[in-house]
Short mmCIF file of C-alpha atoms and ligand atoms in Angstrom, two decimals:
data_model
loop_
_atom_site.label_atom_id
_atom_site.label_comp_id
_atom_site.label_asym_id
_atom_site.label_seq_id
_atom_site.Cartn_x
_atom_site.Cartn_y
_atom_site.Cartn_z
CA MET A 203 3.07 22.59 0.24
CA SER A 204 3.88 22.04 -3.54
CA LYS A 205 7.30 21.86 -4.56
CA GLN A 206 8.70 22.52 -7.67
CA VAL A 207 9.50 19.64 -10.22
CA ASN A 208 12.77 20.35 -12.25
CA PRO A 209 12.96 19.92 -15.75
CA CYS A 210 13.38 16.15 -16.03
CA THR A 211 12.68 12.90 -18.56
CA PHE A 212 10.49 10.58 -16.92
CA VAL A 213 11.44 7.06 -18.17
CA LEU A 214 8.94 4.22 -18.11
CA PHE A 215 10.21 0.73 -18.61
CA GLY A 216 7.39 -1.79 -19.16
CA ALA A 217 5.24 0.94 -20.65
CA SER A 218 2.62 -1.32 -22.30
CA GLY A 219 2.06 -3.18 -19.37
CA ASN A 220 -1.25 -2.86 -17.34
CA LEU A 221 -0.07 -0.57 -14.54
CA SER A 222 1.21 1.64 -16.81
CA ARG A 223 -1.64 1.95 -18.88
CA ILE A 224 -4.43 1.92 -16.11
CA LYS A 225 -2.60 4.14 -13.82
CA LEU A 226 0.73 5.55 -14.95
CA ILE A 227 0.02 7.57 -18.26
CA PRO A 228 -3.56 8.53 -17.14
CA GLY A 229 -1.63 9.84 -13.69
CA LEU A 230 1.14 11.89 -15.56
CA PHE A 231 -1.83 13.25 -17.79
CA ARG A 232 -3.50 14.31 -14.50
CA LEU A 233 -0.54 15.97 -13.20
CA ASP A 234 0.29 17.73 -16.43
CA ALA A 235 -3.41 18.94 -16.75
CA ALA A 236 -3.01 20.12 -12.79
CA GLY A 237 0.00 22.17 -14.10
CA ARG A 238 2.81 20.24 -11.83
CA PHE A 239 5.13 19.78 -14.98
CA PRO A 240 7.76 22.36 -16.33
CA ALA A 241 7.36 23.05 -19.83
CA GLU A 242 10.45 21.26 -20.80
CA MET A 243 9.35 17.85 -19.23
CA LYS A 244 9.35 14.85 -21.39
CA ILE A 245 8.19 11.15 -21.04
CA LEU A 246 10.08 8.48 -22.55
CA SER A 247 8.22 5.36 -22.74
CA ILE A 248 10.20 1.88 -23.36
CA GLY A 249 8.88 -1.24 -24.56
CA ARG A 250 10.22 -4.33 -26.05
CA GLY A 251 8.83 -4.35 -29.61
CA GLU A 252 9.70 -1.57 -32.35
CA MET A 253 6.81 1.17 -32.82
CA SER A 254 6.90 4.68 -34.27
CA ARG A 255 6.29 7.82 -31.94
CA GLU A 256 3.10 8.20 -33.79
CA ALA A 257 1.67 4.90 -33.13
CA TRP A 258 2.86 5.27 -29.52
CA GLN A 259 1.14 8.54 -29.00
CA ALA A 260 -1.92 6.71 -30.91
CA GLU A 261 -1.94 4.32 -28.13
CA ILE A 262 -1.50 6.66 -25.42
CA LYS A 263 -4.70 8.43 -26.76
CA GLY A 264 -6.84 5.03 -26.45
CA MET A 265 -5.53 4.84 -22.76
CA LEU A 266 -6.71 8.18 -21.94
CA ASP A 267 -10.01 7.60 -23.89
CA ALA A 268 -10.61 4.42 -21.78
CA LYS A 269 -9.57 5.96 -18.33
CA PHE A 270 -11.65 9.45 -18.84
CA LYS A 271 -14.88 8.32 -20.34
CA ASN A 272 -16.22 11.70 -19.86
CA GLY A 273 -13.55 13.10 -21.92
CA TYR A 274 -10.68 15.36 -21.27
CA ASP A 275 -9.25 19.14 -21.80
CA GLN A 276 -7.93 19.15 -25.48
CA GLU A 277 -5.66 21.93 -24.87
CA VAL A 278 -3.85 19.83 -22.05
CA TYR A 279 -4.12 16.46 -24.58
CA GLN A 280 -1.91 18.48 -27.33
CA ARG A 281 0.71 19.45 -24.52
CA PHE A 282 0.87 16.08 -23.05
CA ILE A 283 1.06 14.14 -26.05
CA ALA A 284 3.83 16.63 -27.34
CA ARG A 285 5.89 15.53 -24.06
CA ASN A 286 5.70 11.75 -24.98
CA PHE A 287 8.47 9.71 -27.00
CA TYR A 288 8.89 5.97 -27.49
CA HIS A 289 11.80 4.06 -27.55
CA ALA A 290 12.24 0.17 -28.36
CA ASN A 291 14.90 -1.85 -26.05
CA PRO A 292 14.57 -5.60 -27.44
CA PRO A 293 15.86 -7.83 -24.84
CA THR A 294 17.97 -9.79 -27.14
CA ASP A 295 19.99 -6.71 -28.44
CA PRO A 296 23.13 -6.35 -26.79
CA ASP A 297 23.22 -2.48 -27.80
CA ALA A 298 19.97 -1.71 -26.48
CA PHE A 299 21.07 0.56 -23.73
CA SER A 300 23.69 2.40 -25.66
CA LYS A 301 20.81 3.13 -28.01
CA LEU A 302 18.94 4.02 -24.97
CA LYS A 303 21.66 6.64 -23.83
CA ASN A 304 22.08 8.01 -27.67
CA ALA A 305 18.24 8.49 -27.75
CA LEU A 306 18.67 10.33 -24.29
CA SER A 307 21.27 12.35 -25.59
CA ASP A 308 19.74 15.20 -27.35
CA GLU A 309 19.44 17.91 -24.60
CA LYS A 310 17.43 19.77 -26.49
CA VAL A 311 14.53 17.45 -26.54
CA PHE A 312 15.31 15.20 -23.23
CA PRO A 313 16.18 17.32 -19.86
CA GLN A 314 18.88 15.44 -18.54
CA ASN A 315 17.52 14.75 -14.90
CA LEU A 316 15.98 11.26 -15.32
CA ALA A 317 13.42 9.78 -13.03
CA TYR A 318 13.17 6.06 -14.10
CA PHE A 319 10.02 3.98 -13.20
CA LEU A 320 10.49 0.39 -13.36
CA SER A 321 7.37 -1.29 -14.20
CA VAL A 322 8.82 -4.40 -15.12
CA ARG A 323 9.24 -7.98 -13.66
CA PRO A 324 10.78 -8.00 -10.12
CA THR A 325 13.67 -10.28 -11.64
CA ASP A 326 14.64 -7.46 -14.09
CA PHE A 327 15.02 -4.79 -11.57
CA ALA A 328 18.68 -5.37 -11.25
CA THR A 329 19.64 -5.97 -14.46
CA ILE A 330 17.81 -2.90 -15.61
CA VAL A 331 19.68 -0.90 -13.13
CA GLN A 332 23.10 -2.36 -13.99
CA GLN A 333 22.86 -1.87 -17.58
CA LEU A 334 21.91 1.76 -17.44
CA HIS A 335 24.94 2.23 -15.00
CA GLN A 336 27.06 0.75 -17.63
CA VAL A 337 26.05 3.32 -20.26
CA GLY A 338 26.33 6.14 -17.68
CA LEU A 339 22.81 6.63 -17.30
CA THR A 340 22.75 6.42 -13.45
CA ASP A 341 25.62 8.98 -12.96
CA GLU A 342 24.68 12.11 -10.82
CA SER A 343 27.84 14.09 -11.36
CA LYS A 344 25.88 16.82 -13.21
CA TYR A 345 22.07 15.87 -12.99
CA TRP A 346 19.98 13.69 -10.67
CA ARG A 347 18.91 10.18 -11.48
CA ARG A 348 16.19 8.39 -9.61
CA VAL A 349 14.96 4.92 -10.00
CA LEU A 350 11.61 3.89 -8.68
CA ILE A 351 11.38 0.15 -7.82
CA GLU A 352 7.78 -1.60 -7.87
CA LYS A 353 6.86 -4.11 -5.31
CA PRO A 354 7.78 -6.54 -4.17
CA PHE A 355 11.25 -5.55 -3.04
CA GLY A 356 12.50 -9.14 -2.48
CA THR A 357 10.16 -12.28 -1.65
CA ASN A 358 11.95 -12.48 1.85
CA LEU A 359 14.79 -11.29 3.85
CA GLN A 360 17.51 -12.85 2.06
CA THR A 361 16.31 -11.86 -1.19
CA ALA A 362 15.58 -8.36 -0.40
CA GLN A 363 18.88 -7.81 0.85
CA ALA A 364 20.38 -9.42 -2.47
CA LEU A 365 18.28 -6.96 -4.31
CA GLN A 366 19.63 -4.14 -1.99
CA ALA A 367 23.15 -5.23 -2.82
CA GLU A 368 22.97 -5.52 -6.15
CA LEU A 369 21.16 -1.95 -6.50
CA THR A 370 23.95 -0.25 -4.16
CA LYS A 371 26.59 -1.13 -6.37
CA TYR A 372 25.29 1.38 -9.05
CA LEU A 373 22.81 3.55 -6.91
CA LYS A 374 23.27 5.57 -3.70
CA GLU A 375 20.36 5.00 -1.46
CA SER A 376 19.22 8.64 -1.84
CA GLN A 377 18.37 7.57 -5.61
CA ILE A 378 16.26 4.40 -4.92
CA TYR A 379 12.50 5.11 -4.40
CA ARG A 380 10.70 1.90 -3.08
CA ILE A 381 7.01 2.23 -3.51
CA ASP A 382 4.25 0.94 -1.77
CA HIS A 383 1.02 2.55 -3.25
CA TYR A 384 -0.92 2.71 0.20
CA LEU A 385 1.40 5.58 1.10
CA GLY A 386 0.25 7.62 -1.93
CA LYS A 387 -3.47 7.39 -0.62
CA SER A 388 -4.72 10.37 0.93
CA ALA A 389 -6.35 8.74 3.90
CA ILE A 390 -3.00 6.90 4.59
CA GLN A 391 -1.32 10.23 4.52
CA ASN A 392 -3.84 11.57 6.84
CA ILE A 393 -3.18 9.07 9.88
CA MET A 394 -0.04 11.10 10.80
CA LEU A 395 -1.74 14.38 10.18
CA THR A 396 -4.67 13.46 12.15
CA ARG A 397 -2.47 12.06 15.27
CA PHE A 398 0.24 15.31 15.15
CA THR A 399 -1.86 18.47 13.73
CA ASN A 400 -4.71 17.56 16.57
CA ALA A 401 -4.04 18.08 20.31
CA VAL A 402 -6.79 15.77 21.46
CA PHE A 403 -5.58 12.80 19.99
CA GLU A 404 -1.87 12.33 21.28
CA PRO A 405 -2.63 12.14 25.20
CA LEU A 406 -4.72 9.20 24.61
CA TRP A 407 -2.50 7.11 22.06
CA ASN A 408 -0.81 5.01 24.14
CA HIS A 409 -1.44 1.82 26.64
CA HIS A 410 -3.29 3.86 29.58
CA HIS A 411 -6.17 4.45 27.40
CA ILE A 412 -6.25 2.03 24.45
CA ASP A 413 -7.29 -1.36 24.63
CA HIS A 414 -6.34 -2.61 21.33
CA VAL A 415 -6.09 -1.71 17.42
CA GLN A 416 -7.40 -3.38 14.51
CA ILE A 417 -5.79 -2.59 11.12
CA THR A 418 -8.01 -4.37 8.52
CA ASN A 419 -7.99 -4.60 4.72
CA ASN A 420 -10.87 -6.60 3.20
CA GLU A 421 -11.56 -7.09 -0.19
CA THR A 422 -14.68 -8.87 -1.97
CA LEU A 423 -12.35 -9.40 -5.13
CA GLY A 424 -10.65 -12.68 -5.29
CA VAL A 425 -7.21 -13.52 -6.77
CA GLY A 426 -8.65 -13.08 -10.42
CA ASP A 427 -6.08 -14.35 -13.10
CA ARG A 428 -3.17 -13.49 -10.71
CA THR A 429 -3.34 -16.98 -9.58
CA THR A 430 0.46 -18.00 -10.44
CA PHE A 431 1.53 -15.08 -8.64
CA TYR A 432 -0.86 -15.24 -5.80
CA ASN A 433 -0.33 -18.72 -5.02
CA ALA A 434 3.63 -18.22 -4.82
CA THR A 435 2.72 -15.26 -2.48
CA GLY A 436 -0.21 -15.36 -0.27
CA ALA A 437 -2.08 -12.43 1.73
CA LEU A 438 0.74 -12.26 4.30
CA ARG A 439 3.65 -11.41 1.73
CA ASP A 440 1.01 -9.73 -0.83
CA MET A 441 -0.75 -7.13 1.58
CA PHE A 442 0.57 -7.59 5.28
CA GLN A 443 4.46 -7.34 4.62
CA SER A 444 4.26 -3.81 3.22
CA HIS A 445 0.55 -2.21 3.00
CA LEU A 446 -0.41 -3.04 6.37
CA LEU A 447 2.70 -3.00 8.37
CA GLN A 448 3.29 0.33 6.86
CA THR A 449 -0.34 1.53 7.91
CA MET A 450 0.78 0.08 11.30
CA ALA A 451 3.81 2.38 11.27
CA LEU A 452 2.14 5.47 10.85
CA VAL A 453 -0.69 4.46 13.52
CA ALA A 454 1.95 3.62 16.38
CA MET A 455 5.28 5.48 15.33
CA GLU A 456 6.52 8.14 17.95
CA LYS A 457 5.95 11.78 17.12
CA PRO A 458 8.68 12.79 14.26
CA LYS A 459 10.96 15.68 14.96
CA ASP A 460 9.48 17.58 11.90
CA PHE A 461 7.72 16.57 8.86
CA THR A 462 10.97 16.24 6.83
CA PRO A 463 11.27 12.90 5.25
CA GLU A 464 14.28 11.88 7.33
CA SER A 465 12.37 12.38 10.48
CA ILE A 466 9.23 10.61 9.45
CA ARG A 467 10.92 7.92 8.00
CA ALA A 468 13.59 7.32 10.91
CA GLU A 469 10.38 7.34 13.45
CA LYS A 470 8.93 4.54 11.13
CA ILE A 471 11.80 2.40 10.98
CA ASN A 472 11.96 2.84 14.85
CA LEU A 473 8.62 1.50 15.21
CA LEU A 474 9.05 -1.35 12.92
CA LYS A 475 12.28 -2.75 14.31
CA SER A 476 10.14 -2.51 17.55
CA ILE A 477 7.48 -4.96 16.92
CA ARG A 478 8.05 -7.95 18.53
CA PRO A 479 8.55 -11.03 16.13
CA VAL A 480 5.51 -13.50 16.57
CA ASP A 481 6.29 -16.39 18.76
CA VAL A 482 6.20 -19.31 16.14
CA ASN A 483 6.15 -21.54 19.17
CA HIS A 484 2.81 -20.84 19.79
CA LEU A 485 1.62 -20.29 16.23
CA HIS A 486 -1.78 -20.62 16.44
CA LYS A 487 -2.38 -18.26 19.17
CA ASN A 488 -0.96 -15.53 17.36
CA VAL A 489 -1.90 -16.13 13.89
CA PHE A 490 -4.71 -17.73 11.81
CA ARG A 491 -4.70 -18.41 8.11
CA ALA A 492 -7.40 -19.74 5.67
CA GLN A 493 -8.54 -19.87 2.25
CA TYR A 494 -11.75 -18.92 0.53
CA ALA A 495 -14.33 -21.66 -0.26
CA GLY A 496 -16.95 -21.22 -2.88
CA GLY A 497 -19.85 -18.84 -2.18
CA ARG A 498 -21.60 -15.46 -3.33
CA VAL A 499 -19.90 -12.06 -3.24
CA ASP A 500 -21.77 -8.64 -3.28
CA VAL A 501 -21.28 -7.04 -6.75
CA GLY A 502 -22.81 -3.73 -5.61
CA ASP A 503 -26.44 -2.59 -6.66
CA GLY A 504 -27.63 -5.12 -4.15
CA HIS A 505 -26.52 -8.11 -6.47
CA SER A 506 -24.54 -10.66 -5.60
CA GLU A 507 -22.54 -13.33 -7.88
CA LYS A 508 -21.58 -17.17 -7.43
CA VAL A 509 -17.95 -17.45 -7.08
CA LEU A 510 -15.35 -20.48 -7.15
CA SER A 511 -13.21 -21.67 -4.50
CA TYR A 512 -9.86 -20.53 -4.36
CA LEU A 513 -8.69 -24.46 -4.67
CA GLU A 514 -10.79 -24.39 -7.66
CA GLU A 515 -9.59 -21.30 -9.36
CA LEU A 516 -6.19 -23.00 -8.81
CA LYS A 517 -7.42 -26.38 -10.48
CA ARG A 518 -8.59 -24.57 -13.30
CA ASP A 519 -5.30 -23.44 -13.97
CA GLY A 520 -3.26 -26.71 -13.55
CA VAL A 521 -2.59 -26.53 -9.63
CA ASP A 522 -3.88 -29.56 -7.70
CA SER A 523 -3.46 -28.41 -4.35
CA SER A 524 -2.06 -25.58 -2.21
CA LYS A 525 -1.56 -24.28 1.61
CA THR A 526 -1.31 -20.44 0.35
CA GLU A 527 -3.49 -18.03 2.76
CA THR A 528 -6.05 -15.75 1.22
CA TYR A 529 -6.77 -14.86 4.70
CA ALA A 530 -4.26 -13.94 6.96
CA ALA A 531 -4.72 -12.47 10.93
CA VAL A 532 -1.65 -11.32 12.99
CA LYS A 533 -1.66 -10.35 16.48
CA LEU A 534 1.37 -8.14 17.13
CA PHE A 535 2.75 -6.44 20.10
CA VAL A 536 5.21 -3.25 20.16
CA ASP A 537 8.27 -3.24 22.41
CA ASN A 538 8.11 0.25 23.79
CA GLU A 539 6.53 2.10 26.80
CA ARG A 540 3.73 3.69 24.81
CA TRP A 541 2.15 0.41 23.61
CA LYS A 542 2.95 -1.65 26.53
CA GLY A 543 0.48 -4.84 26.29
CA VAL A 544 -1.38 -3.29 23.73
CA PRO A 545 -2.43 -5.87 20.89
CA PHE A 546 -2.37 -4.98 17.37
CA TYR A 547 -4.79 -7.31 15.48
CA VAL A 548 -3.57 -7.05 11.56
CA ARG A 549 -5.87 -8.97 9.20
CA THR A 550 -6.61 -9.06 5.26
CA ALA A 551 -8.66 -10.93 3.12
CA LYS A 552 -9.82 -11.64 -0.08
CA ARG A 553 -13.56 -12.37 -1.26
CA MET A 554 -14.96 -11.37 2.31
CA HIS A 555 -18.47 -9.80 2.79
CA GLU A 556 -17.10 -6.27 2.39
CA GLY A 557 -14.39 -4.61 0.99
CA ASN A 558 -13.13 -2.03 3.49
CA THR A 559 -9.69 -0.98 4.70
CA ALA A 560 -9.66 0.75 8.05
CA ILE A 561 -7.97 1.23 11.56
CA ALA A 562 -10.22 0.91 14.41
CA ILE A 563 -8.82 1.82 17.97
CA ARG A 564 -10.95 0.54 20.96
CA PHE A 565 -10.39 2.44 24.02
CA LYS A 566 -10.51 1.19 27.64
CA LYS A 567 -13.69 0.67 29.73
CA SER A 568 -15.55 3.78 30.44
CA PRO A 569 -14.58 5.14 34.29
CA ILE A 570 -18.06 4.39 35.54
CA GLU A 571 -20.37 1.44 35.11
CA LEU A 572 -24.03 2.37 34.07
CA ASN A 573 -26.81 -0.35 33.97
CA GLY A 574 -24.17 -3.11 34.75
CA GLN A 575 -21.72 -1.98 31.63
CA GLN A 576 -18.85 -0.19 31.28
CA GLN A 577 -18.88 1.11 27.80
CA GLN A 578 -15.79 1.51 25.54
CA ASN A 579 -15.61 3.77 22.78
CA TRP A 580 -14.33 3.24 19.24
CA LEU A 581 -12.31 5.65 16.85
CA ILE A 582 -12.15 4.34 13.43
CA ILE A 583 -10.28 5.88 10.62
CA ASN A 584 -11.71 4.38 7.57
CA ILE A 585 -9.10 4.38 4.51
CA GLN A 586 -11.32 2.97 2.04
CA PRO A 587 -13.86 2.86 0.27
CA ARG A 588 -14.76 5.92 2.39
CA GLU A 589 -12.15 8.17 3.82
CA CYS A 590 -13.42 9.49 7.32
CA ILE A 591 -12.89 9.34 10.76
CA LYS A 592 -15.29 8.24 12.89
CA MET A 593 -15.82 8.64 16.88
CA GLU A 594 -17.99 6.66 18.77
CA VAL A 595 -19.55 8.14 22.32
CA GLN A 596 -22.04 7.42 24.62
CA SER A 597 -24.60 9.99 25.06
CA LYS A 598 -27.87 10.04 27.21
CA ILE A 599 -30.95 8.99 25.34
CA PRO A 600 -33.46 11.79 26.33
CA GLY A 601 -36.08 10.87 28.58
CA LEU A 602 -36.92 9.94 31.97
CA ASP A 603 -34.29 7.29 32.58
CA ILE A 604 -30.56 7.29 33.05
CA ALA A 605 -29.29 5.37 29.99
CA THR A 606 -26.98 5.77 27.21
CA ARG A 607 -26.90 4.88 23.49
CA THR A 608 -23.79 5.12 21.12
CA LEU A 609 -23.68 8.24 19.12
CA SER A 610 -21.30 8.65 16.10
CA ILE A 611 -19.44 11.52 15.53
CA ASP A 612 -18.69 11.42 11.76
CA ALA A 613 -16.07 13.66 9.75
CA PRO A 614 -15.81 12.55 6.07
CA GLN A 615 -12.15 13.36 5.12
CA ARG A 616 -13.48 14.35 1.37
CA GLN A 617 -15.68 17.12 0.93
CA GLN A 618 -17.73 18.06 -1.95
CA GLY A 619 -15.60 19.42 -4.78
CA ASP A 620 -12.29 17.84 -3.45
CA GLU A 621 -9.93 16.61 -5.93
CA SER A 622 -10.01 12.73 -5.95
CA ILE A 623 -6.24 11.83 -6.82
CA ASP A 624 -4.99 8.44 -7.65
CA SER A 625 -2.11 7.03 -5.27
CA TYR A 626 0.23 6.77 -7.83
CA GLU A 627 -0.32 10.41 -9.04
CA THR A 628 1.13 11.74 -5.68
CA LEU A 629 3.92 9.08 -5.97
CA LEU A 630 4.93 10.17 -9.41
CA LEU A 631 5.08 13.66 -8.42
CA ASN A 632 6.88 12.91 -5.31
CA LEU A 633 9.34 10.83 -7.09
CA MET A 634 9.87 14.07 -9.72
CA GLU A 635 10.15 16.36 -6.79
CA GLY A 636 12.87 14.40 -4.85
CA ASP A 637 10.76 13.91 -1.86
CA PRO A 638 11.07 10.17 -0.59
CA SER A 639 8.96 10.70 2.53
CA GLN A 640 6.16 8.46 0.96
CA TYR A 641 8.51 6.09 -0.16
CA LEU A 642 10.56 3.06 1.80
CA HIS A 643 13.88 2.94 3.37
CA ILE A 644 15.56 -0.19 2.96
CA ASP A 645 15.48 -0.59 6.84
CA GLU A 646 11.93 -0.24 6.46
CA VAL A 647 11.74 -3.08 4.12
CA LEU A 648 14.04 -5.35 5.89
CA ALA A 649 12.15 -4.89 9.25
CA GLN A 650 9.13 -5.87 7.49
CA TRP A 651 10.46 -9.05 6.22
CA ARG A 652 12.12 -9.62 9.40
CA LEU A 653 8.76 -9.95 10.93
CA VAL A 654 7.00 -11.70 7.88
CA ASP A 655 9.68 -14.80 7.32
CA PRO A 656 9.23 -16.52 10.49
CA ILE A 657 5.73 -16.49 9.93
CA VAL A 658 5.67 -18.00 6.30
CA GLU A 659 8.37 -20.49 7.40
CA ALA A 660 6.19 -21.54 10.08
CA TRP A 661 3.24 -21.99 8.16
CA ALA A 662 5.00 -24.04 5.50
CA LYS A 663 6.13 -26.87 8.01
CA ASP A 664 2.30 -26.63 9.51
CA ASP A 665 0.42 -29.48 8.42
CA THR A 666 -2.88 -28.33 10.23
CA PRO A 667 -5.57 -28.29 7.27
CA VAL A 668 -5.78 -24.65 6.18
CA HIS A 669 -9.33 -23.27 7.34
CA GLN A 670 -12.10 -22.64 4.55
CA TYR A 671 -14.38 -19.73 4.65
CA PRO A 672 -17.40 -19.41 2.43
CA ALA A 673 -16.54 -16.49 -0.09
CA GLY A 674 -18.48 -13.44 0.75
CA SER A 675 -18.45 -14.25 4.39
CA ARG A 676 -17.11 -12.69 7.62
CA ASP A 677 -14.13 -13.54 9.50
CA PRO A 678 -13.75 -17.44 10.22
CA LEU A 679 -15.00 -17.68 13.81
CA GLU A 680 -11.84 -19.72 14.49
CA SER A 681 -9.53 -16.65 14.00
CA LYS A 682 -10.68 -15.56 17.46
CA VAL A 683 -8.10 -17.57 18.83
CA ILE A 684 -5.86 -14.86 18.51
CA PHE A 685 -7.54 -12.39 20.61
CA GLU A 686 -6.20 -11.74 23.96
CA GLY A 687 -9.49 -10.90 25.50
CA GLN A 688 -12.62 -12.58 25.85
CA ASP A 689 -14.70 -9.78 25.07
CA GLN A 690 -12.69 -8.69 21.70
CA PHE A 691 -14.43 -9.13 18.40
CA TRP A 692 -13.55 -8.32 15.05
CA ARG A 693 -14.77 -4.71 14.00
CA TYR A 694 -16.63 -4.54 10.52
CA SER A 695 -16.98 -1.28 8.62
CA ILE A 696 -18.13 1.65 9.97
CA GLU A 697 -21.73 1.05 10.92
CA LEU A 698 -23.34 2.50 14.50
CA GLY A 699 -22.10 0.16 17.29
CA GLY A 700 -20.05 -2.13 14.85
CA ASP A 701 -20.96 -5.51 14.03
CA LYS A 702 -19.57 -8.24 16.46
CA PHE A 703 -19.54 -12.05 16.25
C1 BG6 B 943 -1.84 -5.08 -4.14
C2 BG6 B 943 -2.12 -6.59 -4.01
O1 BG6 B 943 -0.43 -4.63 -3.97
O2 BG6 B 943 -2.71 -4.33 -3.36
C3 BG6 B 943 -3.45 -6.61 -4.49
O3 BG6 B 943 -1.05 -7.08 -4.73
C4 BG6 B 943 -4.45 -5.82 -3.64
O4 BG6 B 943 -3.61 -8.22 -4.06
C5 BG6 B 943 -4.24 -4.44 -3.73
O5 BG6 B 943 -5.73 -6.27 -4.08
C6 BG6 B 943 -5.05 -3.53 -3.34
O6 BG6 B 943 -4.81 -2.18 -3.44
P1 BG6 B 943 -5.96 -1.05 -3.28
O7 BG6 B 943 -5.25 0.07 -3.29
O8 BG6 B 943 -7.08 -1.65 -4.11
O9 BG6 B 943 -6.68 -1.42 -1.75
#
């Protein structure tokens, strides 16, 4: 279902930053190559420093050369480069936004529907919107004006509410597009489609049949050069607060009335509001945090590399101690009929033995015990690196005896020749189409912070030494304290039968 993009001008704040270079400009190029832009569409990049249009176009060429090492279509390039303009908005210039308005006022060049992408420091979101408003550039009486806000939307409930209050002085909710790039991933979008465009899953998708659900994001990467940001943020706020809770909402929500943005978001909001707040009086039964120690991590092709501990990385950057978690595992329950008593184990970590994002659903015990065992099926929806759905079933071992083994029905989502689309491309297109279904409504953001804040606060007061796990290892054994059942274990990637400890 592809919608039409109206002629518009895409206004990119923070155009010379990393996100823009690596994802946004190449993403816009690919959308152009896919024929998704009307002829009149323009891109106005905004940076702090003065630069000629030609110099900026040369920069863009450098970004495309770096991204598309095997080359790209020259005809598309000529079309794309002709869409691109540059405007300097020095922060010290009190007339900067009036000048921006003047630059955009040439209607023959710039379509007046405006899509703003704020790829800037979170502290600048509200100020930019206020200044756009002051010069009339958020006014929708004749044209649409939409503002994309990068994450994080606040750092807790209070700051998210404050940011919302600022933004809504100048914008309507329908003009605000709060991004979570996970919602642009094809495999994440497939969760809802798997559930609601097949008849086989829905009857099983409840507490009668499901034992528990695991939602996992593991990375082999460490915090890299983002120590300042990360140390103030931690795994819970960096990954769990939005990417993982959004994933959980898609796994657990009720069937939307239809696939319109309003219906989808309404069900996600309901679900997020039905998640029971973690009981911080029993913190150690419900959440587990840890930090990576030094170790070796897989760097592909059978090689590994020695890496520093998180605390050593901080020390290198002048910080002496920290309780910030690089591993977080949280047990959640959903207070509704469907999910009565079913634990959702949601975990995320850096510097693990493998990089994998998955939803693993374990079903209840088989109706019959065979050879002293009642087996349990797993359904795995793997998000990355492999996008696939895998169902593990018991099947007879051919031969004289009555015995079973686990077979795996494996359906790769990606078939040969399928397009590979970066999550930002989908979301950029949705912004210009005016489709907010893969963006966060403010009620989702607030519900997420309501779940996260009590844990962050309880951890801040908790003086128990933060557990250390060797970089490149599996979940710390101690994290098992959050399991409800003795027979529950962390499920790793998608090998047959699953790894356990
Ligand atoms: C970002 C986090 O939002 O998501 C990073 O800030 C994390 O810490 C990244 O590495 C993971 O995204 P992806 O798409 O690589 O799974």
